[in-house]
Amino acid sequence: MTALLLKNAHIVDGTASERSDRVNVLIENSIVRDMGKAVSSASANVIDVAGRTLMPGLHDCHVHVTAVVASLGANAKLPDSLVMARSIAVMRDMLHRGFTTVRDVGGADFGLKQAASEGLFPAPRLVISGKALSQTGGHCDFRGRYDDTPAPRTRIPLGSLGRVCDGVPDVRRAAREEVKAGADFIKIMANGGCASPTDPIHFNGFSREELNAVVEEAQNASTYVSAHLYTDEAISRCVEAGVRSLEHCNLIKSETAKLAAERGCIAVPTLVTYDRLASEGASLGVPPNAIAKVEDVRSAGMESLEIMEDAELLMAYGSDLLGEMHRHQSEEFVIRGRILPAHKVISAATSVAAKLLGMEGLIGTIAPGAFADLVVVDGNPLSNLSLLTQQGAHISLIMQGGKVIKNITPR
Ligand SMILES: [Zn+2]
């Protein structure tokens, strides 16, 4: 048995607005065994955290690790080998920013998840939807106006974030195929999107019958549906159908936010991606019609945080960055911190994320029985959220499942 004692740590997990008093945390194998002021061990290796901040590993609940270029239409045409190789670098960089678990909401397949869990390369724990479901002309249909070739039903490229399905039987089959292929939950595109060519933001995706069907399929597989959403109308029809994870939500209104909170939904805002698409997207090859649509949702995003907070709708951390823009993953902390208290921003990436992922007690917390997924931050992120940015420059220790990924002496 390997044991490790982290001494003299102030804990920040997002549940309190102040750091904890100094405590010691004992890790045995891959699990937190004990913690407290008097916890010690004669046999454990010791790391003196020396008053730095110890946090649970961070979680990003909206990523696309296989989005290796900014233009999603182009991404879907890349060879699987190139997408796989580049996604390894995307995941490595996420882990080095302190994200020890990420939820992929369209693209990553079970092979990638299995390879990551076998430890073949450094990567966050992956929770995956497989391919997102999109109706014809929806947010994962990149064929364009003049392309009437049939959408593939099998052998969908790794670089494609989703697949097209239409009608209740077809939607059910697609959901079942994704579950069979190893999806942890089902992702649907239930509203127009920025990156896709023929669906204005205000289009609703899927009929109510299709939404009800996909929710039933997810429930049959003991899981839930996550939906890509912007407009208040699209969000409310998904909440009514039983969708649990509400992505983006930039144009949500108060009544819908309250209804969503009552139904136990969790929202996943992704404000950083609209900032970056607006400033960098064009130079990275995102088509002009996609850039034009970004402005429809970008400016409303900040207001949506206040609306959801007032409605007591839980919000998990999401970034939704594509290709070269992945490096901005941690800036969502700073953007949300302009509106919300720092501990609530942090809880989005810890306890709320764990609740959304159905992994409460295992991740997002430092407590006996939890995975030893931990990061040490030089300074106090409760007073300065930007300590979590800059590619992990202020994160001196990263541990995943008890394995030390990074351990440097702070400057
Ligand atoms: Zn997305």
CSV table of C-alpha atoms and ligand atoms in Angstrom, one decimal:
chain,number,residue,atom,x,y,z
A,1,MET,CA,0.0,0.0,0.0
A,2,THR,CA,1.2,3.5,-0.8
A,3,ALA,CA,0.3,6.2,1.6
A,4,LEU,CA,0.8,10.0,1.2
A,5,LEU,CA,0.2,12.7,3.8
A,6,LEU,CA,-0.5,16.2,2.6
A,7,LYS,CA,0.3,18.5,5.5
A,8,ASN,CA,-0.7,22.1,6.4
A,9,ALA,CA,-3.3,22.6,3.7
A,10,HIS,CA,-6.1,25.2,3.6
A,11,ILE,CA,-9.0,23.6,1.8
A,12,VAL,CA,-11.2,25.3,-0.7
A,13,ASP,CA,-13.9,23.2,-2.2
A,14,GLY,CA,-16.6,25.8,-3.1
A,15,THR,CA,-18.9,25.0,-0.2
A,16,ALA,CA,-17.6,27.9,1.9
A,17,SER,CA,-16.6,31.5,1.3
A,18,GLU,CA,-13.5,31.2,3.4
A,19,ARG,CA,-10.5,28.8,3.3
A,20,SER,CA,-10.5,26.1,6.0
A,21,ASP,CA,-8.1,26.1,8.9
A,22,ARG,CA,-4.9,24.1,8.2
A,23,VAL,CA,-5.5,20.4,8.0
A,24,ASN,CA,-3.7,17.2,7.0
A,25,VAL,CA,-5.1,14.9,4.4
A,26,LEU,CA,-4.1,11.2,4.3
A,27,ILE,CA,-4.2,9.4,1.0
A,28,GLU,CA,-4.0,5.6,0.7
A,29,ASN,CA,-3.7,4.1,-2.7
A,30,SER,CA,-6.1,6.1,-4.9
A,31,ILE,CA,-8.5,7.3,-2.1
A,32,VAL,CA,-8.6,10.0,0.5
A,33,ARG,CA,-8.6,7.9,3.8
A,34,ASP,CA,-8.7,10.6,6.5
A,35,MET,CA,-8.4,14.3,7.1
A,36,GLY,CA,-8.2,16.7,10.1
A,37,LYS,CA,-5.8,18.7,12.2
A,38,ALA,CA,-4.4,15.7,14.0
A,39,VAL,CA,-4.3,13.2,11.2
A,40,SER,CA,-0.9,11.7,10.7
A,41,SER,CA,0.9,8.6,9.6
A,42,ALA,CA,4.2,7.0,10.5
A,43,SER,CA,4.6,5.2,7.2
A,44,ALA,CA,3.3,7.7,4.7
A,45,ASN,CA,5.4,9.9,2.4
A,46,VAL,CA,4.8,13.5,3.3
A,47,ILE,CA,4.3,16.6,1.2
A,48,ASP,CA,4.2,19.8,3.1
A,49,VAL,CA,1.6,22.0,1.4
A,50,ALA,CA,2.8,24.8,3.7
A,51,GLY,CA,-0.3,26.9,3.9
A,52,ARG,CA,-1.1,26.7,0.2
A,53,THR,CA,-4.7,26.0,-1.0
A,54,LEU,CA,-5.8,22.4,-1.5
A,55,MET,CA,-8.8,21.9,-3.8
A,56,PRO,CA,-10.6,18.9,-5.2
A,57,GLY,CA,-9.6,18.3,-8.8
A,58,LEU,CA,-11.6,20.6,-11.1
A,59,HIS,CA,-14.4,19.4,-13.4
A,60,ASP,CA,-15.4,20.8,-16.8
A,61,CYS,CA,-18.9,19.5,-17.7
A,62,HIS,CA,-19.0,20.8,-21.3
A,63,VAL,CA,-16.0,19.9,-23.4
A,64,HIS,CA,-15.4,18.4,-26.8
A,65,VAL,CA,-11.9,16.8,-26.6
A,66,THR,CA,-12.1,15.7,-30.2
A,67,ALA,CA,-12.8,19.2,-31.5
A,68,VAL,CA,-9.2,19.7,-32.6
A,69,VAL,CA,-9.8,22.5,-35.1
A,70,ALA,CA,-12.2,25.5,-34.6
A,71,SER,CA,-14.4,24.8,-37.6
A,72,LEU,CA,-16.6,21.9,-36.7
A,73,GLY,CA,-17.5,21.1,-40.3
A,74,ALA,CA,-13.8,20.8,-41.1
A,75,ASN,CA,-13.2,18.8,-37.9
A,76,ALA,CA,-15.6,16.1,-39.1
A,77,LYS,CA,-13.6,15.6,-42.3
A,78,LEU,CA,-10.2,15.0,-40.6
A,79,PRO,CA,-8.9,11.4,-40.5
A,80,ASP,CA,-9.6,9.6,-37.2
A,81,SER,CA,-5.9,9.0,-36.6
A,82,LEU,CA,-5.2,12.8,-36.6
A,83,VAL,CA,-8.2,13.6,-34.4
A,84,MET,CA,-7.1,10.9,-31.9
A,85,ALA,CA,-3.5,12.1,-31.7
A,86,ARG,CA,-4.5,15.7,-31.3
A,87,SER,CA,-7.2,14.9,-28.8
A,88,ILE,CA,-4.5,13.3,-26.6
A,89,ALA,CA,-2.8,16.7,-26.5
A,90,VAL,CA,-6.1,18.5,-25.8
A,91,MET,CA,-6.7,16.1,-22.8
A,92,ARG,CA,-3.2,16.3,-21.5
A,93,ASP,CA,-3.4,20.1,-21.4
A,94,MET,CA,-6.8,20.0,-19.6
A,95,LEU,CA,-5.3,17.8,-16.9
A,96,HIS,CA,-2.4,20.2,-16.5
A,97,ARG,CA,-4.9,23.0,-16.0
A,98,GLY,CA,-6.2,21.0,-13.0
A,99,PHE,CA,-9.2,19.4,-14.6
A,100,THR,CA,-9.1,15.8,-13.4
A,101,THR,CA,-12.6,14.9,-14.8
A,102,VAL,CA,-14.3,16.3,-17.9
A,103,ARG,CA,-17.6,15.5,-19.4
A,104,ASP,CA,-17.5,15.3,-23.2
A,105,VAL,CA,-20.8,16.4,-24.7
A,106,GLY,CA,-20.3,15.2,-28.2
A,107,GLY,CA,-17.6,13.5,-30.1
A,108,ALA,CA,-15.4,11.3,-27.9
A,109,ASP,CA,-16.1,7.6,-28.2
A,110,PHE,CA,-15.7,4.8,-25.7
A,111,GLY,CA,-12.3,3.8,-27.2
A,112,LEU,CA,-10.9,7.2,-26.2
A,113,LYS,CA,-12.4,6.9,-22.7
A,114,GLN,CA,-11.0,3.4,-22.3
A,115,ALA,CA,-7.6,4.4,-23.5
A,116,ALA,CA,-7.6,7.3,-21.1
A,117,SER,CA,-8.7,5.1,-18.2
A,118,GLU,CA,-5.9,2.6,-19.0
A,119,GLY,CA,-3.4,5.3,-18.3
A,120,LEU,CA,-1.9,5.2,-21.8
A,121,PHE,CA,-1.5,9.0,-21.8
A,122,PRO,CA,-2.2,11.7,-19.2
A,123,ALA,CA,-5.9,12.7,-19.4
A,124,PRO,CA,-8.8,13.7,-17.2
A,125,ARG,CA,-11.4,11.0,-16.3
A,126,LEU,CA,-13.8,11.1,-19.2
A,127,VAL,CA,-17.6,11.0,-18.9
A,128,ILE,CA,-19.0,10.8,-22.4
A,129,SER,CA,-22.2,11.1,-24.5
A,130,GLY,CA,-20.7,9.5,-27.6
A,131,LYS,CA,-22.1,11.3,-30.6
A,132,ALA,CA,-24.7,14.0,-30.0
A,133,LEU,CA,-28.1,13.5,-31.6
A,134,SER,CA,-29.2,16.2,-34.1
A,135,GLN,CA,-32.2,16.4,-36.4
A,136,THR,CA,-31.7,17.0,-40.1
A,137,GLY,CA,-30.5,20.6,-40.5
A,138,GLY,CA,-29.8,20.8,-36.7
A,139,HIS,CA,-26.7,21.7,-34.8
A,140,CYS,CA,-24.6,18.7,-35.8
A,141,ASP,CA,-25.7,18.6,-39.5
A,142,PHE,CA,-22.7,20.3,-41.2
A,143,ARG,CA,-23.7,19.3,-44.8
A,144,GLY,CA,-24.7,22.8,-45.8
A,145,ARG,CA,-27.5,24.0,-48.1
A,146,TYR,CA,-26.2,22.5,-51.3
A,147,ASP,CA,-25.1,19.1,-50.0
A,148,ASP,CA,-27.9,16.5,-50.1
A,149,THR,CA,-25.7,13.4,-49.6
A,150,PRO,CA,-27.2,11.1,-46.9
A,151,ALA,CA,-25.9,11.7,-43.4
A,152,PRO,CA,-23.9,8.7,-42.3
A,153,ARG,CA,-25.7,6.2,-39.9
A,154,THR,CA,-22.7,4.1,-39.0
A,155,ARG,CA,-18.9,4.5,-39.0
A,156,ILE,CA,-19.3,8.2,-38.1
A,157,PRO,CA,-15.9,9.9,-38.1
A,158,LEU,CA,-14.2,10.5,-34.7
A,159,GLY,CA,-14.0,14.2,-35.6
A,160,SER,CA,-17.8,14.5,-36.0
A,161,LEU,CA,-19.4,15.8,-32.8
A,162,GLY,CA,-22.8,14.3,-33.6
A,163,ARG,CA,-25.0,12.2,-35.8
A,164,VAL,CA,-28.3,12.9,-37.6
A,165,CYS,CA,-31.6,11.1,-36.7
A,166,ASP,CA,-35.2,12.0,-37.5
A,167,GLY,CA,-38.5,10.7,-36.2
A,168,VAL,CA,-39.3,8.8,-33.0
A,169,PRO,CA,-38.1,5.3,-34.1
A,170,ASP,CA,-34.9,6.7,-35.5
A,171,VAL,CA,-34.2,8.9,-32.4
A,172,ARG,CA,-34.8,5.9,-30.2
A,173,ARG,CA,-32.4,3.7,-32.2
A,174,ALA,CA,-29.7,6.4,-32.2
A,175,ALA,CA,-30.0,6.8,-28.5
A,176,ARG,CA,-29.8,3.0,-28.0
A,177,GLU,CA,-26.8,2.7,-30.3
A,178,GLU,CA,-25.0,5.4,-28.3
A,179,VAL,CA,-25.8,3.7,-25.0
A,180,LYS,CA,-24.7,0.3,-26.5
A,181,ALA,CA,-21.5,2.0,-27.6
A,182,GLY,CA,-20.7,3.2,-24.1
A,183,ALA,CA,-22.3,6.6,-23.7
A,184,ASP,CA,-22.7,7.6,-20.0
A,185,PHE,CA,-25.6,9.9,-20.9
A,186,ILE,CA,-27.4,11.2,-24.1
A,187,LYS,CA,-26.7,14.5,-25.7
A,188,ILE,CA,-29.2,16.2,-28.0
A,189,MET,CA,-29.1,19.3,-30.1
A,190,ALA,CA,-32.5,20.9,-29.2
A,191,ASN,CA,-31.9,24.4,-30.5
A,192,GLY,CA,-30.1,26.2,-33.4
A,193,GLY,CA,-26.4,26.7,-33.0
A,194,CYS,CA,-23.5,29.0,-33.9
A,195,ALA,CA,-21.2,26.6,-35.5
A,196,SER,CA,-23.6,24.8,-37.8
A,197,PRO,CA,-24.6,26.2,-41.3
A,198,THR,CA,-28.4,26.0,-41.7
A,199,ASP,CA,-29.9,26.4,-38.2
A,200,PRO,CA,-30.5,30.0,-36.9
A,201,ILE,CA,-30.3,30.2,-33.1
A,202,HIS,CA,-34.1,30.4,-32.6
A,203,PHE,CA,-34.9,27.1,-34.4
A,204,ASN,CA,-36.1,24.4,-32.0
A,205,GLY,CA,-34.5,21.0,-32.5
A,206,PHE,CA,-36.6,17.9,-32.4
A,207,SER,CA,-40.4,17.5,-32.0
A,208,ARG,CA,-41.9,17.1,-28.5
A,209,GLU,CA,-42.5,13.5,-29.3
A,210,GLU,CA,-38.8,13.0,-30.2
A,211,LEU,CA,-37.8,14.8,-27.0
A,212,ASN,CA,-40.1,12.6,-24.9
A,213,ALA,CA,-38.8,9.5,-26.6
A,214,VAL,CA,-35.1,10.3,-26.0
A,215,VAL,CA,-35.8,11.1,-22.4
A,216,GLU,CA,-37.5,7.7,-22.0
A,217,GLU,CA,-34.5,6.0,-23.7
A,218,ALA,CA,-32.1,7.7,-21.3
A,219,GLN,CA,-34.2,6.8,-18.3
A,220,ASN,CA,-34.4,3.2,-19.5
A,221,ALA,CA,-30.6,3.1,-19.4
A,222,SER,CA,-30.6,4.7,-15.9
A,223,THR,CA,-29.2,8.0,-17.2
A,224,TYR,CA,-30.2,11.4,-18.3
A,225,VAL,CA,-30.4,13.7,-21.3
A,226,SER,CA,-28.2,16.8,-21.8
A,227,ALA,CA,-29.5,19.4,-24.4
A,228,HIS,CA,-27.8,22.1,-26.3
A,229,LEU,CA,-30.0,25.2,-25.7
A,230,TYR,CA,-30.1,28.9,-26.0
A,231,THR,CA,-33.7,30.3,-26.2
A,232,ASP,CA,-36.2,30.4,-23.4
A,233,GLU,CA,-38.7,28.5,-25.5
A,234,ALA,CA,-36.3,25.7,-26.4
A,235,ILE,CA,-35.2,25.4,-22.8
A,236,SER,CA,-38.8,25.3,-21.4
A,237,ARG,CA,-39.9,22.5,-23.9
A,238,CYS,CA,-36.8,20.5,-22.9
A,239,VAL,CA,-37.5,21.0,-19.1
A,240,GLU,CA,-41.1,19.9,-19.7
A,241,ALA,CA,-39.9,16.8,-21.5
A,242,GLY,CA,-37.6,15.8,-18.6
A,243,VAL,CA,-34.2,16.9,-19.9
A,244,ARG,CA,-31.8,17.2,-16.9
A,245,SER,CA,-28.7,19.0,-18.1
A,246,LEU,CA,-29.3,22.3,-19.8
A,247,GLU,CA,-26.3,23.5,-21.8
A,248,HIS,CA,-25.5,27.2,-22.5
A,249,CYS,CA,-28.9,28.7,-21.6
A,250,ASN,CA,-27.8,32.2,-22.7
A,251,LEU,CA,-31.3,33.5,-23.4
A,252,ILE,CA,-33.1,31.8,-20.4
A,253,LYS,CA,-35.8,33.9,-18.6
A,254,SER,CA,-36.7,33.9,-15.0
A,255,GLU,CA,-39.9,31.7,-15.0
A,256,THR,CA,-38.2,29.0,-17.0
A,257,ALA,CA,-35.1,29.1,-14.7
A,258,LYS,CA,-37.4,28.6,-11.7
A,259,LEU,CA,-39.2,25.7,-13.3
A,260,ALA,CA,-35.9,24.1,-14.2
A,261,ALA,CA,-34.7,24.5,-10.6
A,262,GLU,CA,-37.9,22.9,-9.3
A,263,ARG,CA,-37.4,19.9,-11.6
A,264,GLY,CA,-33.9,19.4,-10.4
A,265,CYS,CA,-32.2,20.5,-13.7
A,266,ILE,CA,-28.6,21.7,-13.7
A,267,ALA,CA,-27.5,24.4,-16.2
A,268,VAL,CA,-24.1,24.5,-17.8
A,269,PRO,CA,-23.2,28.0,-19.0
A,270,THR,CA,-20.2,28.2,-21.4
A,271,LEU,CA,-19.6,31.9,-21.7
A,272,VAL,CA,-15.9,31.8,-22.5
A,273,THR,CA,-16.4,30.1,-25.8
A,274,TYR,CA,-18.5,33.0,-27.1
A,275,ASP,CA,-15.9,35.5,-26.0
A,276,ARG,CA,-13.2,33.6,-27.9
A,277,LEU,CA,-15.3,32.8,-31.0
A,278,ALA,CA,-16.0,36.6,-31.3
A,279,SER,CA,-12.3,37.6,-30.9
A,280,GLU,CA,-10.4,34.7,-32.4
A,281,GLY,CA,-12.9,32.6,-34.4
A,282,ALA,CA,-12.6,34.2,-37.8
A,283,SER,CA,-8.8,34.0,-37.8
A,284,LEU,CA,-9.0,30.3,-36.9
A,285,GLY,CA,-11.3,29.5,-39.9
A,286,VAL,CA,-14.7,29.6,-38.3
A,287,PRO,CA,-17.1,30.5,-41.2
A,288,PRO,CA,-18.5,34.1,-41.2
A,289,ASN,CA,-22.1,33.0,-40.9
A,290,ALA,CA,-21.2,31.2,-37.6
A,291,ILE,CA,-19.3,34.2,-36.3
A,292,ALA,CA,-22.4,36.4,-37.0
A,293,LYS,CA,-24.6,34.1,-34.9
A,294,VAL,CA,-22.2,34.3,-31.9
A,295,GLU,CA,-23.3,37.9,-31.2
A,296,ASP,CA,-26.9,36.7,-30.8
A,297,VAL,CA,-26.0,34.8,-27.6
A,298,ARG,CA,-22.8,36.4,-26.4
A,299,SER,CA,-24.1,39.6,-24.9
A,300,ALA,CA,-27.0,38.0,-23.2
A,301,GLY,CA,-24.8,35.4,-21.4
A,302,MET,CA,-23.7,37.5,-18.5
A,303,GLU,CA,-27.4,38.4,-17.7
A,304,SER,CA,-28.3,34.7,-17.8
A,305,LEU,CA,-25.9,34.0,-14.8
A,306,GLU,CA,-27.9,36.5,-12.7
A,307,ILE,CA,-31.2,35.1,-13.8
A,308,MET,CA,-30.2,31.5,-13.0
A,309,GLU,CA,-28.6,32.5,-9.7
A,310,ASP,CA,-31.7,34.3,-8.6
A,311,ALA,CA,-33.9,31.3,-9.5
A,312,GLU,CA,-31.6,29.0,-7.5
A,313,LEU,CA,-30.9,27.0,-10.6
A,314,LEU,CA,-27.6,25.1,-10.0
A,315,MET,CA,-24.9,25.8,-12.5
A,316,ALA,CA,-22.0,23.5,-13.4
A,317,TYR,CA,-18.8,24.6,-15.0
A,318,GLY,CA,-18.5,24.4,-18.8
A,319,SER,CA,-16.2,25.9,-21.4
A,320,ASP,CA,-17.2,24.4,-24.8
A,321,LEU,CA,-13.9,25.5,-26.5
A,322,LEU,CA,-12.9,24.3,-29.9
A,323,GLY,CA,-9.5,23.6,-31.5
A,324,GLU,CA,-6.8,26.2,-30.8
A,325,MET,CA,-9.1,28.0,-28.3
A,326,HIS,CA,-9.0,25.2,-25.7
A,327,ARG,CA,-6.2,27.1,-24.0
A,328,HIS,CA,-8.8,29.5,-22.6
A,329,GLN,CA,-10.6,26.7,-20.6
A,330,SER,CA,-10.0,28.2,-17.2
A,331,GLU,CA,-11.0,31.7,-18.1
A,332,GLU,CA,-14.7,30.8,-17.5
A,333,PHE,CA,-13.9,31.1,-13.8
A,334,VAL,CA,-12.9,34.7,-14.2
A,335,ILE,CA,-15.8,35.6,-16.4
A,336,ARG,CA,-18.4,34.1,-13.9
A,337,GLY,CA,-16.5,35.8,-11.1
A,338,ARG,CA,-17.6,39.2,-12.4
A,339,ILE,CA,-21.2,38.3,-11.5
A,340,LEU,CA,-21.1,35.5,-8.9
A,341,PRO,CA,-19.2,35.0,-5.6
A,342,ALA,CA,-16.0,33.2,-6.0
A,343,HIS,CA,-17.0,30.1,-3.9
A,344,LYS,CA,-20.1,29.6,-6.0
A,345,VAL,CA,-18.0,29.8,-9.2
A,346,ILE,CA,-15.7,27.2,-7.8
A,347,SER,CA,-18.5,24.9,-6.6
A,348,ALA,CA,-19.6,24.8,-10.3
A,349,ALA,CA,-16.4,22.9,-11.0
A,350,THR,CA,-16.5,20.8,-7.8
A,351,SER,CA,-19.7,19.8,-5.9
A,352,VAL,CA,-22.3,20.9,-8.5
A,353,ALA,CA,-20.3,19.1,-11.3
A,354,ALA,CA,-20.2,15.9,-9.1
A,355,LYS,CA,-23.9,16.1,-8.7
A,356,LEU,CA,-24.5,16.5,-12.4
A,357,LEU,CA,-22.1,13.5,-13.1
A,358,GLY,CA,-23.8,11.4,-10.5
A,359,MET,CA,-20.4,11.0,-8.7
A,360,GLU,CA,-21.1,12.8,-5.4
A,361,GLY,CA,-18.8,11.7,-2.7
A,362,LEU,CA,-16.3,10.4,-5.2
A,363,ILE,CA,-15.2,13.6,-7.0
A,364,GLY,CA,-15.6,17.3,-6.3
A,365,THR,CA,-14.9,16.9,-2.6
A,366,ILE,CA,-12.0,16.2,-0.2
A,367,ALA,CA,-13.5,13.7,2.2
A,368,PRO,CA,-12.8,10.1,3.3
A,369,GLY,CA,-13.8,7.7,0.5
A,370,ALA,CA,-13.3,10.3,-2.4
A,371,PHE,CA,-10.9,9.7,-5.2
A,372,ALA,CA,-7.6,11.4,-4.5
A,373,ASP,CA,-8.0,13.9,-7.3
A,374,LEU,CA,-6.4,17.0,-5.9
A,375,VAL,CA,-4.8,20.3,-6.9
A,376,VAL,CA,-2.7,22.7,-4.8
A,377,VAL,CA,-3.0,26.4,-5.7
A,378,ASP,CA,-0.4,28.9,-4.7
A,379,GLY,CA,-2.5,31.6,-3.1
A,380,ASN,CA,-6.2,31.9,-2.4
A,381,PRO,CA,-8.5,31.4,-5.4
A,382,LEU,CA,-11.5,32.7,-3.3
A,383,SER,CA,-9.9,36.1,-3.5
A,384,ASN,CA,-8.4,35.8,-7.0
A,385,LEU,CA,-10.0,33.3,-9.4
A,386,SER,CA,-7.4,34.1,-12.0
A,387,LEU,CA,-5.0,31.9,-10.0
A,388,LEU,CA,-6.8,29.1,-11.8
A,389,THR,CA,-5.9,30.4,-15.2
A,390,GLN,CA,-2.6,30.6,-17.2
A,391,GLN,CA,-2.3,26.9,-18.0
A,392,GLY,CA,-1.8,25.8,-14.4
A,393,ALA,CA,1.1,28.2,-13.8
A,394,HIS,CA,-0.2,28.8,-10.2
A,395,ILE,CA,-1.1,25.1,-9.6
A,396,SER,CA,2.0,23.6,-8.0
A,397,LEU,CA,0.6,20.1,-7.5
A,398,ILE,CA,-1.9,18.0,-9.4
A,399,MET,CA,-2.9,14.5,-8.3
A,400,GLN,CA,-5.3,12.1,-10.0
A,401,GLY,CA,-6.4,8.9,-8.4
A,402,GLY,CA,-3.5,9.2,-5.9
A,403,LYS,CA,-1.0,9.5,-8.7
A,404,VAL,CA,1.1,12.7,-8.8
A,405,ILE,CA,0.8,14.3,-12.2
A,406,LYS,CA,2.7,17.5,-11.3
A,407,ASN,CA,4.6,18.5,-8.2
A,408,ILE,CA,6.8,21.6,-8.4
A,409,THR,CA,8.2,23.9,-5.7
A,410,PRO,CA,6.2,27.1,-5.8
A,411,ARG,CA,8.0,30.3,-6.7
B,1,ZN,ZN,-20.8,22.1,-27.0
